[in-house]
Structure formats: C-alpha cells, structure tokens
Short mmCIF file of C-alpha atoms in Angstrom, two decimals:
data_model
loop_
_atom_site.label_atom_id
_atom_site.label_comp_id
_atom_site.label_asym_id
_atom_site.label_seq_id
_atom_site.Cartn_x
_atom_site.Cartn_y
_atom_site.Cartn_z
CA MET S 1 64.73 70.62 109.68
CA ASN S 2 62.11 73.20 110.63
CA TYR S 3 63.61 74.72 113.91
CA GLU S 4 60.58 76.83 114.38
CA ASN S 5 58.53 73.71 115.49
CA TYR S 6 60.85 73.24 118.40
CA LEU S 7 61.02 76.74 119.47
CA ALA S 8 57.15 77.38 119.13
CA THR S 9 56.19 74.13 120.89
CA GLY S 10 59.16 73.05 123.09
CA GLU S 11 58.49 69.58 121.86
CA ARG S 12 61.06 67.07 123.30
CA PHE S 13 63.83 65.97 121.07
CA GLN S 14 62.87 62.39 121.69
CA ARG S 15 59.50 63.08 120.08
CA LEU S 16 60.62 65.28 117.41
CA HIS S 17 62.84 62.48 115.93
CA TYR S 18 59.57 60.81 114.91
CA HIS S 19 58.54 63.58 112.71
CA PHE S 20 61.98 64.26 111.02
CA ARG S 21 63.48 60.80 111.19
CA LEU S 22 66.48 61.82 112.78
CA GLY S 23 68.14 60.72 116.07
CA ALA S 24 67.30 62.86 119.14
CA THR S 25 71.02 63.67 119.61
CA THR S 26 71.11 64.78 116.04
CA ILE S 27 68.21 67.14 116.35
CA GLY S 28 69.61 68.58 119.58
CA ILE S 29 72.87 69.42 117.58
CA ILE S 30 70.70 70.95 114.88
CA VAL S 31 68.70 73.13 117.22
CA ASP S 32 71.91 74.24 118.87
CA SER S 33 73.51 75.10 115.57
CA VAL S 34 70.49 76.89 114.36
CA CYS S 35 70.01 79.05 117.45
CA SER S 36 73.71 80.10 117.53
CA ALA S 37 73.38 81.23 113.85
CA ILE S 38 70.19 83.13 114.62
CA TRP S 39 71.93 84.94 117.42
CA LYS S 40 75.00 85.62 115.42
CA LEU S 41 73.32 86.94 112.15
CA LEU S 42 70.10 88.58 113.51
CA SER S 43 71.34 90.10 116.88
CA PRO S 44 73.39 93.05 115.23
CA ILE S 45 70.21 93.86 113.31
CA TYR S 46 67.36 93.35 115.93
CA LEU S 47 69.26 93.58 119.02
CA PRO S 48 72.13 96.13 118.62
CA SER S 49 73.74 98.09 121.18
CA PRO S 50 71.81 101.43 121.65
CA LYS S 51 73.53 104.82 120.82
CA LYS S 52 72.77 108.09 122.26
CA ASP S 53 70.07 108.90 119.53
CA ASP S 54 68.50 105.51 120.24
CA TRP S 55 68.10 106.17 124.10
CA ILE S 56 66.54 109.60 123.36
CA LYS S 57 63.88 107.87 120.97
CA ILE S 58 63.22 105.17 123.71
CA ALA S 59 62.72 107.96 126.30
CA ASN S 60 60.29 109.92 124.09
CA ASP S 61 58.37 106.68 123.63
CA PHE S 62 58.10 106.02 127.26
CA TYR S 63 56.89 109.56 127.82
CA GLU S 64 54.30 109.39 125.02
CA ILE S 65 52.95 105.91 125.80
CA TRP S 66 53.54 105.36 129.61
CA ASN S 67 53.79 108.92 130.94
CA PHE S 68 57.25 108.55 132.47
CA PRO S 69 59.76 111.32 131.26
CA ASN S 70 63.45 110.55 130.63
CA CYS S 71 62.77 106.76 131.09
CA ILE S 72 65.08 104.69 128.79
CA GLY S 73 64.13 101.23 129.62
CA ALA S 74 62.30 98.75 132.10
CA ILE S 75 64.58 95.92 133.53
CA ASP S 76 63.54 92.68 135.08
CA GLY S 77 64.52 89.02 135.30
CA LYS S 78 62.91 86.01 134.23
CA HIS S 79 63.72 82.36 135.23
CA ILE S 80 64.05 79.81 132.28
CA SER S 81 63.46 76.33 133.62
CA ILE S 82 65.99 73.67 132.82
CA ILE S 83 66.86 70.19 133.88
CA CYS S 84 69.43 70.01 136.85
CA PRO S 85 72.92 70.04 135.53
CA PRO S 86 75.08 66.99 136.49
CA GLY S 87 77.11 68.08 139.61
CA ALA S 88 75.65 71.55 139.72
CA GLY S 89 74.30 70.96 143.40
CA SER S 90 72.01 74.00 144.25
CA GLU S 91 73.62 76.60 141.85
CA TYR S 92 70.67 76.57 139.52
CA TYR S 93 67.96 76.08 142.04
CA ASN S 94 65.91 79.14 142.44
CA TYR S 95 63.61 80.47 145.13
CA LYS S 96 60.59 79.44 143.17
CA GLY S 97 61.58 75.69 143.64
CA PHE S 98 63.02 74.69 140.30
CA HIS S 99 66.37 74.64 138.37
CA SER S 100 66.88 77.58 136.02
CA ILE S 101 68.90 80.06 134.19
CA VAL S 102 67.97 83.69 134.47
CA LEU S 103 67.18 85.91 131.39
CA GLN S 104 67.75 89.53 132.58
CA ALA S 105 66.31 92.01 130.03
CA VAL S 106 65.93 95.78 129.51
CA VAL S 107 62.87 96.37 127.40
CA ASP S 108 61.63 99.60 125.58
CA ALA S 109 58.24 101.25 125.50
CA HIS S 110 57.01 98.81 122.59
CA ALA S 111 57.91 95.50 124.66
CA LYS S 112 61.04 94.97 122.46
CA PHE S 113 64.34 93.92 124.13
CA ILE S 114 67.07 96.53 124.21
CA VAL S 115 69.73 94.55 126.18
CA ILE S 116 69.67 90.96 127.47
CA ASP S 117 72.02 88.94 129.71
CA VAL S 118 71.16 85.19 129.63
CA GLY S 119 72.65 82.16 131.55
CA ASP S 120 73.10 83.22 135.15
CA TYR S 121 72.67 80.75 138.05
CA GLY S 122 68.92 80.39 139.08
CA ARG S 123 69.95 80.92 142.70
CA SER S 124 71.28 84.47 141.95
CA SER S 125 69.08 87.53 142.90
CA ASP S 126 68.09 90.16 140.50
CA SER S 127 70.30 92.49 142.08
CA GLY S 128 73.36 90.39 141.97
CA ILE S 129 72.91 89.43 138.42
CA PHE S 130 72.50 93.12 137.48
CA LYS S 131 75.63 94.01 139.29
CA GLU S 132 77.67 91.31 137.57
CA SER S 133 76.15 91.69 133.99
CA GLN S 134 77.69 93.48 131.31
CA PHE S 135 74.87 95.88 131.22
CA GLY S 136 75.22 96.54 135.11
CA LYS S 137 78.94 97.18 134.80
CA GLN S 138 78.58 99.65 131.85
CA LEU S 139 75.91 101.45 133.81
CA PHE S 140 78.08 101.68 136.77
CA GLN S 141 81.09 102.98 134.79
CA ASN S 142 78.96 105.34 132.58
CA LYS S 143 79.77 103.42 129.39
CA LEU S 144 76.26 103.20 127.98
CA ASP S 145 76.33 106.36 126.02
CA LEU S 146 73.49 107.77 127.72
CA PRO S 147 72.27 111.35 126.77
CA ALA S 148 72.98 114.19 129.01
CA PRO S 149 70.33 115.19 131.62
CA LYS S 150 67.50 117.47 130.26
CA LYS S 151 64.33 119.14 131.46
CA ILE S 152 61.21 116.93 131.82
CA ASN S 153 58.90 119.79 131.49
CA GLN S 154 59.18 123.50 130.26
CA ASN S 155 57.80 124.65 133.45
CA ILE S 156 60.38 122.99 135.51
CA ASN S 157 63.78 124.82 135.42
CA GLU S 158 65.91 121.72 136.17
CA ASP S 159 67.64 119.09 134.26
CA PHE S 160 66.85 115.52 135.07
CA PRO S 161 68.99 112.37 134.19
CA PHE S 162 67.76 109.52 132.04
CA VAL S 163 66.85 106.56 133.99
CA PHE S 164 65.84 103.00 133.90
CA VAL S 165 62.93 101.57 136.00
CA GLY S 166 63.16 98.33 138.02
CA ASP S 167 61.24 96.64 140.93
CA GLU S 168 62.17 96.32 144.47
CA ALA S 169 64.93 93.72 143.85
CA TYR S 170 67.13 96.30 141.91
CA PRO S 171 69.25 98.90 143.75
CA LEU S 172 68.28 102.59 143.64
CA LEU S 173 70.80 104.40 141.74
CA PRO S 174 71.13 107.82 140.01
CA ASN S 175 70.21 106.10 136.63
CA LEU S 176 67.91 103.40 138.03
CA MET S 177 64.62 104.08 139.91
CA ARG S 178 63.08 101.61 141.96
CA PRO S 179 59.72 101.97 144.04
CA PHE S 180 59.37 103.36 147.42
CA PRO S 181 59.32 100.60 150.33
CA ARG S 182 55.81 99.62 150.99
CA ARG S 183 56.01 100.41 154.69
CA ASN S 184 54.53 103.86 155.80
CA LEU S 185 53.68 105.08 152.29
CA THR S 186 52.15 108.46 151.91
CA ASN S 187 49.74 109.16 149.11
CA GLU S 188 52.45 110.96 147.19
CA LYS S 189 54.62 107.86 147.34
CA ARG S 190 51.83 105.66 146.27
CA ILE S 191 51.32 107.88 143.29
CA TYR S 192 55.04 107.40 142.44
CA ASN S 193 55.03 103.67 142.80
CA TYR S 194 51.87 103.67 140.62
CA ARG S 195 53.51 105.82 138.02
CA GLN S 196 56.84 103.70 137.89
CA SER S 197 54.88 100.52 137.89
CA ARG S 198 52.84 101.66 134.89
CA ALA S 199 56.29 102.14 132.98
CA ARG S 200 57.91 99.06 134.43
CA ARG S 201 55.31 96.49 133.56
CA ILE S 202 56.12 96.74 129.82
CA VAL S 203 59.09 94.29 130.71
CA GLU S 204 56.63 91.79 132.07
CA CYS S 205 54.43 92.27 128.99
CA ALA S 206 57.38 91.51 126.82
CA PHE S 207 58.09 88.25 128.74
CA GLY S 208 54.51 87.34 128.45
CA ILE S 209 54.30 87.91 124.66
CA MET S 210 57.45 85.95 124.16
CA VAL S 211 56.33 82.92 126.04
CA LYS S 212 53.08 82.79 124.19
CA ARG S 213 54.79 82.80 120.93
CA PHE S 214 57.56 80.38 121.93
CA ASN S 215 56.37 77.60 124.28
CA VAL S 216 59.82 76.34 124.58
CA LEU S 217 60.12 78.88 127.41
CA GLU S 218 56.83 77.98 129.13
CA ASN S 219 57.95 74.42 129.97
CA LYS S 220 61.31 72.86 131.34
CA MET S 221 63.77 72.77 128.69
CA LEU S 222 65.45 69.21 128.88
CA VAL S 223 68.96 70.80 127.89
CA GLY S 224 71.70 72.17 130.04
CA PRO S 225 72.49 75.75 130.77
CA GLU S 226 74.68 76.34 127.70
CA LYS S 227 72.15 75.02 125.26
CA ALA S 228 69.32 76.78 127.14
CA THR S 229 71.24 80.02 126.92
CA LYS S 230 71.62 79.77 123.18
CA ILE S 231 67.86 78.90 122.79
CA THR S 232 66.97 81.75 124.94
CA GLN S 233 69.14 84.23 122.94
CA ALA S 234 67.53 83.10 119.62
CA VAL S 235 64.03 83.45 121.02
CA CYS S 236 64.66 86.93 122.16
CA VAL S 237 66.11 88.14 118.74
CA LEU S 238 63.12 86.55 116.88
CA HIS S 239 60.69 88.21 119.27
CA ASN S 240 62.10 91.57 118.44
CA LEU S 241 62.00 90.64 114.66
CA ILE S 242 58.35 89.82 114.96
CA MET S 243 57.53 92.84 117.04
CA THR S 244 59.53 95.13 114.53
CA ARG S 245 57.87 93.68 111.51
CA GLU S 246 54.17 93.44 112.95
CA ALA S 247 54.29 96.55 115.19
CA ASN S 248 51.04 95.20 116.85
CA PHE S 249 50.39 97.44 119.77
CA VAL S 250 47.01 95.68 120.06
CA GLU S 251 48.84 92.66 121.39
CA VAL S 252 50.81 94.72 123.90
CA HIS S 253 47.68 96.41 125.13
CA ASN S 254 45.94 92.98 125.60
CA GLN S 255 48.84 91.71 127.65
CA ILE S 256 48.89 94.79 129.80
CA GLU S 257 45.04 94.51 130.22
CA ASN S 258 45.53 90.82 131.39
CA SER S 259 47.92 91.96 134.15
CA ASN S 260 45.98 94.95 135.19
CA ASP S 261 45.17 93.24 138.69
CA GLN S 262 48.94 93.18 139.37
CA MET S 263 49.64 96.98 139.26
CA GLY S 264 50.91 97.11 142.71
CA ILE S 265 54.58 96.26 143.60
CA ARG S 266 55.11 92.68 143.53
CA ASN S 267 56.84 90.53 146.34
CA THR S 268 60.47 89.85 145.63
CA THR S 269 63.19 88.25 147.52
CA ASN S 270 66.74 89.71 148.22
CA ILE S 271 65.38 93.31 148.89
CA VAL S 272 68.31 95.84 148.64
CA ASP S 273 68.80 97.91 151.80
CA HIS S 274 67.44 101.40 151.23
CA ASN S 275 69.99 102.82 153.52
CA ARG S 276 72.78 101.88 150.94
CA CYS S 277 71.22 104.15 148.28
CA SER S 278 73.14 107.22 147.37
CA THR S 279 71.77 110.63 148.35
CA ALA S 280 71.66 111.66 144.73
CA ALA S 281 69.36 108.75 143.81
CA ILE S 282 67.14 109.31 146.79
CA GLU S 283 66.72 113.05 145.82
CA LEU S 284 66.13 112.25 142.17
CA ARG S 285 63.28 109.87 143.10
CA ASN S 286 61.80 112.38 145.40
CA LYS S 287 61.94 114.83 142.45
CA PHE S 288 60.12 112.42 140.29
CA MET S 289 57.67 112.05 143.10
CA ASP S 290 57.10 115.76 143.32
CA TYR S 291 56.59 115.94 139.62
CA PHE S 292 54.02 113.07 139.32
CA ASN S 293 52.02 114.73 142.06
CA SER S 294 52.18 118.22 140.57
CA GLU S 295 49.80 119.93 138.14
CA ASN S 296 52.64 119.55 135.43
CA GLY S 297 53.06 115.99 135.73
CA SER S 298 50.16 114.26 137.04
CA VAL S 299 47.54 112.11 134.93
CA PRO S 300 43.87 112.32 135.44
CA TRP S 301 43.46 108.56 136.43
CA GLN S 302 46.37 108.25 138.96
CA ASP S 303 44.28 109.03 142.23
CA GLN S 304 42.20 105.85 141.93
CA TYR S 305 45.40 103.72 142.60
CA LEU S 306 45.70 105.36 146.13
CA VAL S 307 44.00 102.52 147.86
#
C-alpha cells in the first residue's frame, strides 16, 4: 500500500479502500503500523536529541538568517483536528471550536523540527503543555545540554545565555523569551517585539510548509488521539527528511512572505502573568532590547515596524 497517498491527501479510509481493494479497517491498521515504523526508524536520524554543538550551530544560523543572537529555537503549538473521542467530554475541545490534539514544536532557523511533543488535550494552553512536556521539564531542570552563556557582540563585555523564543502564551524565563505586553509599548519595546517576531515566525513557517505537503493535517482526521499522534509524529519526521534533502530555502522565504502581514504579536488565550516572571528573565529581555536598539545590534529596516 502507498501510505504517502493518505499522508499527502488525508483521504478517508472508506474511500481509499476502493483504490487498494482493502477494507477501511485494514487500511487504518496499515497506516498506523507504517507511521509507527517511520517514527521508530527515522526519528533517530532526522529528529535526534540535540547536543551542545548542535545548539551552537542552530544559534549561529538564527543570528545569520534572522538576526537574533544566541537564539536556539522558536517554539509554538499547532492544533491537529480530530474526531471527538468517545467519552472524552470537553478535554479535546479547543478554544478555536473543534476537537484536537496539540503538536508543540521547537524549530530551527531552517524550518526543521528540533523537538516535538504530540498528543496533549486540545483544551490545554500552550503554557500548560510546555510546562508538562518533556522538553519543558528538561529546560526547567537544565537537562538540555545547552552551551554556556557567551558574548553576543565583541563590543559588549557581557555574556548572554542561549534562549528559545515564543509568543505571549509562553512564560518569560531566563532561557525562554517572549514579547513585551502590547500595552504602553515604547518604541524600544516595539523594536524588540519585531526582532523577536522575526525570529519566532519560522515555527509558523514550518507548520505552513508541512501542512501544504501533508494535507492529512489540513482537514479533520477521522481517527482517535492515539492514531492521530502517530500520524503527526511520522509527518514531522518526513518533513525534516524532505527539508534536509532538498534544502530549499526559497520555499521558506515564500512562506515567510505570505505571512508578512502578520508580523505583529498575535492574539492568544491564556496569557501568562508578567508579574510571575523572574527578575533574571526580565533583565535579560531588557538587555536584548537595549542591544537591538543600539548601533551594535540594530538592523537598517527595523524602524519601519514602529507603527
């Protein structure tokens, strides 16, 4: 059976059985088995756990391509639409008005997945999923093998830690930056928000490219959470395989251009209280803000985003 037909089109099992002369249940079992095999065999190759040298390379790419120093990944969540599981109640019903599981992903500067966490309840917030995910727990416990802080510019005599960037739904931590709240923004804070958004939107770009390639993610999956999780894991690995082999940055650029009108901070639910942020995290974001507004760290076009 050509499993790619299902992943690429999202065709219902009931319709696929006419093409392959197999029962819909049998096709479902085959898709489940193939996706499990893809994850087991290819994830160690195309989605391995990053080591210290990997984080350094990712940071170098973010600085070169997206002008954010010491950035080691952009994080966001995507809802994968599924049928309502029997007896699930509202657990999988999300704020967008449909049932889903959540794909939380950390993405590198080339729109490839670094870390994924799949299968949480659709009703869960991004911040809640982050805190309960293996990635979030490893970040809190300093178990991600991150490099030691280093200078972001030869003219600045201070070491900066390596950070991930997320939107307003994520907490502000010493290793996770989020934008300034939109109320009472100064020009300096607007510049910071633009520069972070410029780096962070690569994760939305990755989601967009993946959905275009694998239409199974575009429509509702007529499967339960467990099978949807396996399908999503397989698609993420295949996305990385394609991005690695094709290395087509034009596709990334086109996806970014299509979202240029959304450079501002997007609306979210479940905003984390700024008062709960640590002093170290607040001070670090202020230091990045000062850098982006300085002669050493500014980019020529950033002032046009002050409106």
